[in-house]
GROMACS .gro file of N, CA, C and O in nm:
model
  492
    1MET      N    1   9.131  11.277  13.261
    1MET     CA    2   9.229  11.412  13.180
    1MET      C    3   9.101  11.448  13.025
    1MET      O    4   8.997  11.261  13.028
    2ALA      N    5   9.028  11.484  12.942
    2ALA     CA    6   9.054  11.507  12.827
    2ALA      C    7   9.051  11.432  12.721
    2ALA      O    8   9.195  11.490  12.723
    3THR      N    9   8.975  11.424  12.620
    3THR     CA   10   9.053  11.389  12.490
    3THR      C   11   8.987  11.534  12.426
    3THR      O   12   8.919  11.561  12.381
    4LEU      N   13   9.085  11.544  12.334
    4LEU     CA   14   9.031  11.648  12.170
    4LEU      C   15   9.019  11.553  12.044
    4LEU      O   16   9.064  11.433  12.019
    5LYS      N   17   8.970  11.558  11.964
    5LYS     CA   18   8.937  11.530  11.911
    5LYS      C   19   8.971  11.629  11.760
    5LYS      O   20   8.897  11.772  11.775
    6ILE      N   21   9.042  11.575  11.638
    6ILE     CA   22   9.109  11.694  11.559
    6ILE      C   23   9.054  11.658  11.415
    6ILE      O   24   9.123  11.586  11.416
    7THR      N   25   9.000  11.771  11.369
    7THR     CA   26   9.004  11.688  11.265
    7THR      C   27   9.050  11.833  11.114
    7THR      O   28   9.042  11.914  11.113
    8GLN      N   29   9.070  11.790  11.042
    8GLN     CA   30   9.156  11.896  10.967
    8GLN      C   31   9.086  11.888  10.848
    8GLN      O   32   8.970  11.797  10.758
    9ILE      N   33   8.990  12.035  10.809
    9ILE     CA   34   8.933  12.104  10.732
    9ILE      C   35   8.968  12.205  10.636
    9ILE      O   36   8.893  12.207  10.530
   10LYS      N   37   9.085  12.178  10.596
   10LYS     CA   38   9.158  12.243  10.499
   10LYS      C   39   9.282  12.226  10.411
   10LYS      O   40   9.393  12.119  10.482
   11SER      N   41   9.312  12.196  10.324
   11SER     CA   42   9.441  12.171  10.269
   11SER      C   43   9.603  12.197  10.272
   11SER      O   44   9.573  12.340  10.349
   12ARG      N   45   9.683  12.139  10.314
   12ARG     CA   46   9.776  12.155  10.328
   12ARG      C   47   9.936  12.240  10.219
   12ARG      O   48   9.944  12.290  10.285
   13ILE      N   49   9.796  12.249  10.120
   13ILE     CA   50   9.859  12.295  10.015
   13ILE      C   51   9.891  12.470  10.003
   13ILE      O   52   9.779  12.537  10.079
   14GLY      N   53   9.996  12.527  10.053
   14GLY     CA   54  10.041  12.654  10.035
   14GLY      C   55  10.082  12.700  10.189
   14GLY      O   56  10.117  12.810  10.212
   15ALA      N   57  10.081  12.581  10.225
   15ALA     CA   58  10.132  12.553  10.428
   15ALA      C   59  10.260  12.607  10.411
   15ALA      O   60  10.293  12.533  10.297
   16THR      N   61  10.366  12.617  10.535
   16THR     CA   62  10.519  12.611  10.562
   16THR      C   63  10.521  12.491  10.541
   16THR      O   64  10.438  12.389  10.608
   17ALA      N   65  10.641  12.437  10.620
   17ALA     CA   66  10.670  12.308  10.593
   17ALA      C   67  10.664  12.269  10.736
   17ALA      O   68  10.658  12.174  10.758
   18GLN      N   69  10.675  12.336  10.851
   18GLN     CA   70  10.657  12.304  10.979
   18GLN      C   71  10.509  12.336  11.052
   18GLN      O   72  10.491  12.196  11.095
   19GLN      N   73  10.459  12.387  10.922
   19GLN     CA   74  10.313  12.313  10.933
   19GLN      C   75  10.231  12.216  10.888
   19GLN      O   76  10.164  12.130  10.950
   20CYS      N   77  10.306  12.172  10.773
   20CYS     CA   78  10.271  12.051  10.683
   20CYS      C   79  10.301  11.926  10.838
   20CYS      O   80  10.267  11.787  10.826
   21LYS      N   81  10.477  11.958  10.868
   21LYS     CA   82  10.546  11.865  10.970
   21LYS      C   83  10.403  11.835  11.092
   21LYS      O   84  10.384  11.766  11.131
   22ASN      N   85  10.376  11.922  11.173
   22ASN     CA   86  10.266  11.928  11.260
   22ASN      C   87  10.146  11.891  11.240
   22ASN      O   88  10.121  11.791  11.287
   23LEU      N   89  10.111  11.888  11.143
   23LEU     CA   90   9.971  11.779  11.068
   23LEU      C   91  10.062  11.650  11.043
   23LEU      O   92   9.964  11.530  11.072
   24ASP      N   93  10.172  11.638  11.007
   24ASP     CA   94  10.194  11.484  11.029
   24ASP      C   95  10.189  11.408  11.104
   24ASP      O   96  10.150  11.323  11.168
   25ALA      N   97  10.298  11.494  11.229
   25ALA     CA   98  10.313  11.489  11.396
   25ALA      C   99  10.155  11.445  11.414
   25ALA      O  100  10.165  11.356  11.536
   26LEU      N  101  10.056  11.553  11.415
   26LEU     CA  102   9.860  11.490  11.458
   26LEU      C  103   9.857  11.338  11.379
   26LEU      O  104   9.806  11.323  11.427
   27GLY      N  105   9.895  11.308  11.271
   27GLY     CA  106   9.842  11.196  11.215
   27GLY      C  107   9.763  11.245  11.088
   27GLY      O  108   9.648  11.209  11.079
   28LEU      N  109   9.737  11.388  11.086
   28LEU     CA  110   9.599  11.441  11.000
   28LEU      C  111   9.731  11.447  10.835
   28LEU      O  112   9.783  11.516  10.786
   29HIS      N  113   9.669  11.337  10.769
   29HIS     CA  114   9.718  11.355  10.603
   29HIS      C  115   9.607  11.403  10.488
   29HIS      O  116   9.653  11.419  10.378
   30LYS      N  117   9.489  11.383  10.571
   30LYS     CA  118   9.331  11.412  10.415
   30LYS      C  119   9.291  11.548  10.485
   30LYS      O  120   9.221  11.516  10.625
   31ILE      N  121   9.171  11.532  10.371
   31ILE     CA  122   9.077  11.641  10.454
   31ILE      C  123   8.954  11.553  10.501
   31ILE      O  124   8.911  11.468  10.422
   32ASN      N  125   8.852  11.591  10.623
   32ASN     CA  126   8.799  11.591  10.643
   32ASN      C  127   8.846  11.419  10.771
   32ASN      O  128   8.807  11.349  10.807
   33GLN      N  129   8.982  11.422  10.780
   33GLN     CA  130   9.028  11.309  10.851
   33GLN      C  131   9.027  11.349  10.998
   33GLN      O  132   9.129  11.422  11.034
   34THR      N  133   8.951  11.258  11.083
   34THR     CA  134   8.971  11.300  11.245
   34THR      C  135   9.064  11.215  11.291
   34THR      O  136   9.133  11.089  11.302
   35VAL      N  137   9.124  11.209  11.422
   35VAL     CA  138   9.246  11.175  11.550
   35VAL      C  139   9.165  11.272  11.626
   35VAL      O  140   9.152  11.373  11.658
   36SER      N  141   9.175  11.162  11.735
   36SER     CA  142   9.196  11.176  11.840
   36SER      C  143   9.312  11.187  11.912
   36SER      O  144   9.374  11.063  11.918
   37HIS      N  145   9.368  11.272  12.006
   37HIS     CA  146   9.487  11.278  12.150
   37HIS      C  147   9.394  11.316  12.221
   37HIS      O  148   9.358  11.430  12.242
   38SER      N  149   9.503  11.296  12.353
   38SER     CA  150   9.516  11.356  12.477
   38SER      C  151   9.512  11.497  12.517
   38SER      O  152   9.633  11.515  12.406
   39ASP      N  153   9.506  11.510  12.612
   39ASP     CA  154   9.433  11.707  12.637
   39ASP      C  155   9.578  11.751  12.669
   39ASP      O  156   9.618  11.721  12.777
   40SER      N  157   9.725  11.743  12.627
   40SER     CA  158   9.894  11.778  12.736
   40SER      C  159   9.875  11.952  12.603
   40SER      O  160   9.800  11.951  12.491
   41ALA      N  161   9.981  11.934  12.700
   41ALA     CA  162  10.041  12.161  12.646
   41ALA      C  163  10.115  12.077  12.497
   41ALA      O  164  10.113  12.148  12.446
   42ILE      N  165  10.194  11.923  12.467
   42ILE     CA  166  10.241  11.943  12.307
   42ILE      C  167  10.119  11.973  12.197
   42ILE      O  168  10.143  12.003  12.107
   43ILE      N  169  10.051  11.896  12.252
   43ILE     CA  170   9.982  11.870  12.115
   43ILE      C  171   9.861  11.987  12.144
   43ILE      O  172   9.821  12.043  11.999
   44LYS      N  173   9.851  12.080  12.245
   44LYS     CA  174   9.769  12.180  12.196
   44LYS      C  175   9.827  12.282  12.147
   44LYS      O  176   9.797  12.413  12.063
   45GLY      N  177  10.010  12.304  12.153
   45GLY     CA  178  10.142  12.323  12.024
   45GLY      C  179  10.128  12.329  11.904
   45GLY      O  180  10.141  12.385  11.831
   46MET      N  181  10.091  12.226  11.916
   46MET     CA  182  10.092  12.183  11.767
   46MET      C  183   9.958  12.236  11.662
   46MET      O  184   9.981  12.262  11.576
   47VAL      N  185   9.844  12.204  11.731
   47VAL     CA  186   9.727  12.293  11.752
   47VAL      C  187   9.675  12.434  11.668
   47VAL      O  188   9.646  12.490  11.580
   48THR      N  189   9.801  12.473  11.798
   48THR     CA  190   9.795  12.642  11.784
   48THR      C  191   9.900  12.701  11.657
   48THR      O  192   9.788  12.759  11.532
   49ARG      N  193   9.979  12.536  11.638
   49ARG     CA  194  10.052  12.648  11.507
   49ARG      C  195   9.927  12.600  11.326
   49ARG      O  196   9.986  12.651  11.268
   50VAL      N  197   9.863  12.492  11.399
   50VAL     CA  198   9.785  12.478  11.224
   50VAL      C  199   9.624  12.546  11.306
   50VAL      O  200   9.554  12.420  11.205
   51LYS      N  201   9.604  12.615  11.350
   51LYS     CA  202   9.479  12.617  11.389
   51LYS      C  203   9.366  12.664  11.285
   51LYS      O  204   9.244  12.672  11.224
   52HIS      N  205   9.412  12.736  11.167
   52HIS     CA  206   9.383  12.802  11.024
   52HIS      C  207   9.353  12.658  10.985
   52HIS      O  208   9.272  12.656  10.893
   53LEU      N  209   9.392  12.531  10.931
   53LEU     CA  210   9.411  12.448  10.914
   53LEU      C  211   9.294  12.295  10.923
   53LEU      O  212   9.261  12.217  10.880
   54VAL      N  213   9.262  12.308  11.085
   54VAL     CA  214   9.191  12.234  11.170
   54VAL      C  215   9.065  12.258  11.257
   54VAL      O  216   9.081  12.386  11.259
   55LYS      N  217   8.987  12.150  11.313
   55LYS     CA  218   8.900  12.222  11.389
   55LYS      C  219   8.887  12.084  11.510
   55LYS      O  220   8.943  12.006  11.526
   56VAL      N  221   8.893  12.181  11.596
   56VAL     CA  222   8.902  12.107  11.755
   56VAL      C  223   8.758  12.126  11.874
   56VAL      O  224   8.701  12.218  11.833
   57GLU      N  225   8.717  12.007  11.898
   57GLU     CA  226   8.659  11.928  12.019
   57GLU      C  227   8.715  11.869  12.121
   57GLU      O  228   8.813  11.803  12.098
   58GLU      N  229   8.664  11.957  12.220
   58GLU     CA  230   8.734  11.856  12.349
   58GLU      C  231   8.591  11.723  12.355
   58GLU      O  232   8.492  11.751  12.372
   59VAL      N  233   8.613  11.645  12.401
   59VAL     CA  234   8.539  11.493  12.384
   59VAL      C  235   8.588  11.446  12.584
   59VAL      O  236   8.705  11.418  12.569
   60ALA      N  237   8.497  11.442  12.633
   60ALA     CA  238   8.497  11.429  12.753
   60ALA      C  239   8.513  11.264  12.816
   60ALA      O  240   8.468  11.196  12.695
   61GLU      N  241   8.586  11.177  12.871
   61GLU     CA  242   8.549  11.033  12.887
   61GLU      C  243   8.473  11.024  12.927
   61GLU      O  244   8.439  11.021  13.035
   62VAL      N  245   8.434  10.904  12.905
   62VAL     CA  246   8.284  10.772  12.923
   62VAL      C  247   8.359  10.749  13.087
   62VAL      O  248   8.466  10.706  13.065
   63ALA      N  249   8.307  10.710  13.176
   63ALA     CA  250   8.365  10.622  13.277
   63ALA      C  251   8.362  10.485  13.270
   63ALA      O  252   8.240  10.447  13.229
   64ALA      N  253   8.392  10.410  13.360
   64ALA     CA  254   8.436  10.292  13.307
   64ALA      C  255   8.351  10.210  13.385
   64ALA      O  256   8.301  10.213  13.478
   65LYS      N  257   8.224  10.129  13.314
   65LYS     CA  258   8.155  10.065  13.333
   65LYS      C  259   8.201   9.904  13.389
   65LYS      O  260   8.254   9.884  13.397
   66LYS      N  261   8.097   9.915  13.562
   66LYS     CA  262   8.112   9.786  13.644
   66LYS      C  263   8.096   9.650  13.570
   66LYS      O  264   8.018   9.618  13.447
   67VAL      N  265   8.197   9.582  13.630
   67VAL     CA  266   8.252   9.414  13.515
   67VAL      C  267   8.189   9.361  13.608
   67VAL      O  268   8.249   9.339  13.760
   68THR      N  269   8.069   9.280  13.592
   68THR     CA  270   7.988   9.247  13.718
   68THR      C  271   8.102   9.079  13.689
   68THR      O  272   8.183   9.020  13.616
   69LYS      N  273   8.104   8.928  13.744
   69LYS     CA  274   8.165   8.906  13.787
   69LYS      C  275   8.219   8.748  13.658
   69LYS      O  276   8.294   8.711  13.628
   70LYS      N  277   8.085   8.729  13.612
   70LYS     CA  278   8.053   8.641  13.505
   70LYS      C  279   8.131   8.693  13.402
   70LYS      O  280   8.209   8.602  13.287
   71GLU      N  281   8.122   8.843  13.336
   71GLU     CA  282   8.185   8.917  13.199
   71GLU      C  283   8.391   8.853  13.245
   71GLU      O  284   8.432   8.870  13.186
   72ALA      N  285   8.419   8.904  13.427
   72ALA     CA  286   8.525   8.850  13.401
   72ALA      C  287   8.594   8.749  13.411
   72ALA      O  288   8.665   8.767  13.380
   73ALA      N  289   8.490   8.655  13.400
   73ALA     CA  290   8.538   8.542  13.415
   73ALA      C  291   8.539   8.463  13.281
   73ALA      O  292   8.672   8.417  13.229
   74ALA      N  293   8.444   8.518  13.163
   74ALA     CA  294   8.447   8.515  13.024
   74ALA      C  295   8.641   8.565  12.981
   74ALA      O  296   8.608   8.451  12.888
   75VAL      N  297   8.611   8.667  12.999
   75VAL     CA  298   8.748   8.725  12.970
   75VAL      C  299   8.870   8.675  13.010
   75VAL      O  300   8.980   8.633  12.955
   76GLU      N  301   8.912   8.629  13.100
   76GLU     CA  302   8.989   8.540  13.189
   76GLU      C  303   9.048   8.456  13.148
   76GLU      O  304   9.171   8.392  13.139
   77ALA      N  305   8.939   8.359  13.133
   77ALA     CA  306   8.916   8.250  13.040
   77ALA      C  307   8.956   8.176  12.914
   77ALA      O  308   9.107   8.082  12.920
   78PRO      N  309   8.940   8.261  12.853
   78PRO     CA  310   9.031   8.238  12.683
   78PRO      C  311   9.180   8.325  12.714
   78PRO      O  312   9.305   8.255  12.692
   79VAL      N  313   9.213   8.390  12.792
   79VAL     CA  314   9.351   8.394  12.845
   79VAL      C  315   9.425   8.323  12.885
   79VAL      O  316   9.580   8.289  12.824
   80ALA      N  317   9.360   8.212  12.942
   80ALA     CA  318   9.458   8.099  13.004
   80ALA      C  319   9.480   8.034  12.921
   80ALA      O  320   9.583   7.973  12.985
   81GLU      N  321   9.364   8.007  12.859
   81GLU     CA  322   9.409   7.852  12.772
   81GLU      C  323   9.539   7.925  12.673
   81GLU      O  324   9.622   7.894  12.662
   82VAL      N  325   9.530   8.051  12.617
   82VAL     CA  326   9.635   8.096  12.553
   82VAL      C  327   9.797   8.100  12.595
   82VAL      O  328   9.848   8.098  12.551
   83ALA      N  329   9.826   8.086  12.729
   83ALA     CA  330   9.916   8.106  12.781
   83ALA      C  331   9.960   7.985  12.826
   83ALA      O  332  10.060   7.939  12.833
   84GLU      N  333   9.892   7.897  12.842
   84GLU     CA  334   9.931   7.714  12.816
   84GLU      C  335   9.907   7.673  12.724
   84GLU      O  336  10.025   7.568  12.704
   85ALA      N  337   9.945   7.722  12.593
   85ALA     CA  338   9.916   7.702  12.461
   85ALA      C  339  10.055   7.704  12.441
   85ALA      O  340  10.169   7.780  12.461
   86PRO      N  341  10.223   7.523  12.363
   86PRO     CA  342  10.273   7.582  12.330
   86PRO      C  343  10.322   7.667  12.266
   86PRO      O  344  10.289   7.659  12.142
   87ALA      N  345  10.487   7.707  12.235
   87ALA     CA  346  10.513   7.809  12.193
   87ALA      C  347  10.557   7.722  12.045
   87ALA      O  348  10.616   7.578  12.053
   88LYS      N  349  10.550   7.725  11.913
   88LYS     CA  350  10.582   7.693  11.827
   88LYS      C  351  10.768   7.756  11.776
   88LYS      O  352  10.756   7.853  11.801
   89LYS      N  353  10.789   7.666  11.714
   89LYS     CA  354  10.910   7.702  11.679
   89LYS      C  355  10.916   7.732  11.546
   89LYS      O  356  10.850   7.729  11.450
   90ALA      N  357  11.011   7.880  11.484
   90ALA     CA  358  11.052   7.951  11.362
   90ALA      C  359  11.096   7.800  11.320
   90ALA      O  360  11.180   7.777  11.318
   91PRO      N  361  11.040   7.834  11.190
   91PRO     CA  362  11.128   7.771  11.071
   91PRO      C  363  11.321   7.728  11.073
   91PRO      O  364  11.267   7.899  11.062
   92ALA      N  365  11.360   7.636  11.019
   92ALA     CA  366  11.479   7.687  11.016
   92ALA      C  367  11.456   7.802  10.863
   92ALA      O  368  11.472   7.754  10.786
   93LYS      N  369  11.604   7.864  10.906
   93LYS     CA  370  11.667   7.963  10.763
   93LYS      C  371  11.770   7.825  10.702
   93LYS      O  372  11.821   7.787  10.708
   94LYS      N  373  11.723   7.915  10.506
   94LYS     CA  374  11.803   7.804  10.500
   94LYS      C  375  11.976   7.870  10.499
   94LYS      O  376  12.000   8.017  10.513
   95ALA      N  377  12.108   7.800  10.427
   95ALA     CA  378  12.232   7.849  10.413
   95ALA      C  379  12.232   7.933  10.347
   95ALA      O  380  12.191   7.913  10.222
   96PRO      N  381  12.344   8.059  10.339
   96PRO     CA  382  12.360   8.137  10.237
   96PRO      C  383  12.440   8.089  10.113
   96PRO      O  384  12.490   7.973  10.123
   97ALA      N  385  12.392   8.047   9.982
   97ALA     CA  386  12.492   8.041   9.856
   97ALA      C  387  12.637   8.077   9.855
   97ALA      O  388  12.610   8.184   9.919
   98LYS      N  389  12.716   7.945   9.811
   98LYS     CA  390  12.861   8.072   9.844
   98LYS      C  391  12.857   8.107   9.716
   98LYS      O  392  12.838   8.048   9.570
   99LYS      N  393  12.924   8.205   9.726
   99LYS     CA  394  12.936   8.298   9.593
   99LYS      C  395  13.155   8.215   9.493
   99LYS      O  396  13.145   8.189   9.355
  100ALA      N  397  13.167   8.108   9.571
  100ALA     CA  398  13.285   8.066   9.500
  100ALA      C  399  13.220   7.904   9.381
  100ALA      O  400  13.239   7.994   9.269
  101ASP      N  401  13.104   7.882   9.438
  101ASP     CA  402  13.072   7.786   9.320
  101ASP      C  403  12.975   7.828   9.213
  101ASP      O  404  13.033   7.806   9.110
  102ALA      N  405  12.917   7.938   9.287
  102ALA     CA  406  12.909   8.052   9.091
  102ALA      C  407  13.017   8.089   9.013
  102ALA      O  408  12.978   8.116   8.912
  103ALA      N  409  13.104   8.132   9.116
  103ALA     CA  410  13.217   8.165   9.041
  103ALA      C  411  13.321   8.090   8.927
  103ALA      O  412  13.338   8.090   8.812
  104GLU      N  413  13.300   7.954   8.989
  104GLU     CA  414  13.381   7.849   8.950
  104GLU      C  415  13.320   7.794   8.745
  104GLU      O  416  13.344   7.719   8.668
  105LYS      N  417  13.133   7.795   8.826
  105LYS     CA  418  13.023   7.762   8.639
  105LYS      C  419  13.038   7.832   8.592
  105LYS      O  420  13.009   7.813   8.488
  106ALA      N  421  13.074   7.992   8.613
  106ALA     CA  422  13.029   8.065   8.505
  106ALA      C  423  13.158   8.120   8.444
  106ALA      O  424  13.235   8.101   8.479
  107PRO      N  425  13.168   8.095   8.326
  107PRO     CA  426  13.279   8.038   8.251
  107PRO      C  427  13.371   8.293   8.242
  107PRO      O  428  13.267   8.359   8.280
  108ALA      N  429  13.477   8.277   8.215
  108ALA     CA  430  13.546   8.397   8.238
  108ALA      C  431  13.465   8.478   8.125
  108ALA      O  432  13.510   8.412   7.979
  109LYS      N  433  13.503   8.567   8.091
  109LYS     CA  434  13.470   8.685   8.021
  109LYS      C  435  13.591   8.733   7.931
  109LYS      O  436  13.694   8.759   8.045
  110LYS      N  437  13.631   8.746   7.858
  110LYS     CA  438  13.686   8.809   7.781
  110LYS      C  439  13.734   8.962   7.775
  110LYS      O  440  13.583   8.988   7.729
  111PRO      N  441  13.865   9.069   7.760
  111PRO     CA  442  13.783   9.154   7.766
  111PRO      C  443  13.747   9.195   7.563
  111PRO      O  444  13.797   9.095   7.499
  112ALA      N  445  13.711   9.317   7.567
  112ALA     CA  446  13.652   9.350   7.447
  112ALA      C  447  13.723   9.377   7.365
  112ALA      O  448  13.828   9.468   7.359
  113ALA      N  449  13.764   9.348   7.182
  113ALA     CA  450  13.858   9.400   7.123
  113ALA      C  451  13.851   9.537   7.120
  113ALA      O  452  13.780   9.602   7.058
  114LYS      N  453  13.917   9.601   7.079
  114LYS     CA  454  13.956   9.694   7.052
  114LYS      C  455  13.933   9.772   6.886
  114LYS      O  456  14.068   9.683   6.803
  115LYS      N  457  13.895   9.829   6.850
  115LYS     CA  458  13.829   9.876   6.720
  115LYS      C  459  13.982   9.998   6.637
  115LYS      O  460  14.021   9.997   6.750
  116VAL      N  461  14.031   9.909   6.593
  116VAL     CA  462  14.184   9.988   6.537
  116VAL      C  463  14.145  10.079   6.403
  116VAL      O  464  14.064  10.019   6.290
  117THR      N  465  14.097  10.227   6.442
  117THR     CA  466  14.153  10.277   6.344
  117THR      C  467  14.212  10.318   6.303
  117THR      O  468  14.278  10.392   6.379
  118LYS      N  469  14.222  10.427   6.107
  118LYS     CA  470  14.353  10.476   6.090
  118LYS      C  471  14.320  10.609   6.104
  118LYS      O  472  14.202  10.617   5.959
  119THR      N  473  14.305  10.684   6.091
  119THR     CA  474  14.338  10.846   6.077
  119THR      C  475  14.435  10.844   5.907
  119THR      O  476  14.487  10.766   5.819
  120LYS      N  477  14.367  10.943   5.880
  120LYS     CA  478  14.395  11.026   5.745
  120LYS      C  479  14.524  11.014   5.684
  120LYS      O  480  14.610  10.977   5.606
  121LYS      N  481  14.624  11.059   5.802
  121LYS     CA  482  14.730  11.041   5.805
  121LYS      C  483  14.846  10.928   5.788
  121LYS      O  484  14.934  10.927   5.635
  122GLU      N  485  14.772  10.850   5.843
  122GLU     CA  486  14.841  10.662   5.863
  122GLU      C  487  14.827  10.617   5.679
  122GLU      O  488  14.880  10.516   5.607
  123GLU      N  489  14.734  10.635   5.618
  123GLU     CA  490  14.627  10.601   5.544
  123GLU      C  491  14.715  10.655   5.426
  123GLU      O  492  14.764  10.636   5.271
   0.00000   0.00000   0.00000
């Protein structure tokens, strides 16, 4: 399958909410930002909705090159070393502090005293 190279060429200012969501789903957030996606019906549908904001180029995939035995051995050797390394244990977690201890240490608050005001009739 081919790959699509999608570049945002215009601002999303003034675009509808659905068009902005399509740009976000494609991974485009800034002008001149480029992303690559596989050529599928879903991606083509999103691009169609925002075709006035983006530029699309089709890129052919490069065939995989043949790997020599020496290159394959060089790649496999580090993988084997990693697999043999012992796993490290995660550090122990601290026990959560008890709320009862904190309540005992803190003094109890007294309720605020109400101000007594006299009305003009009481004076």
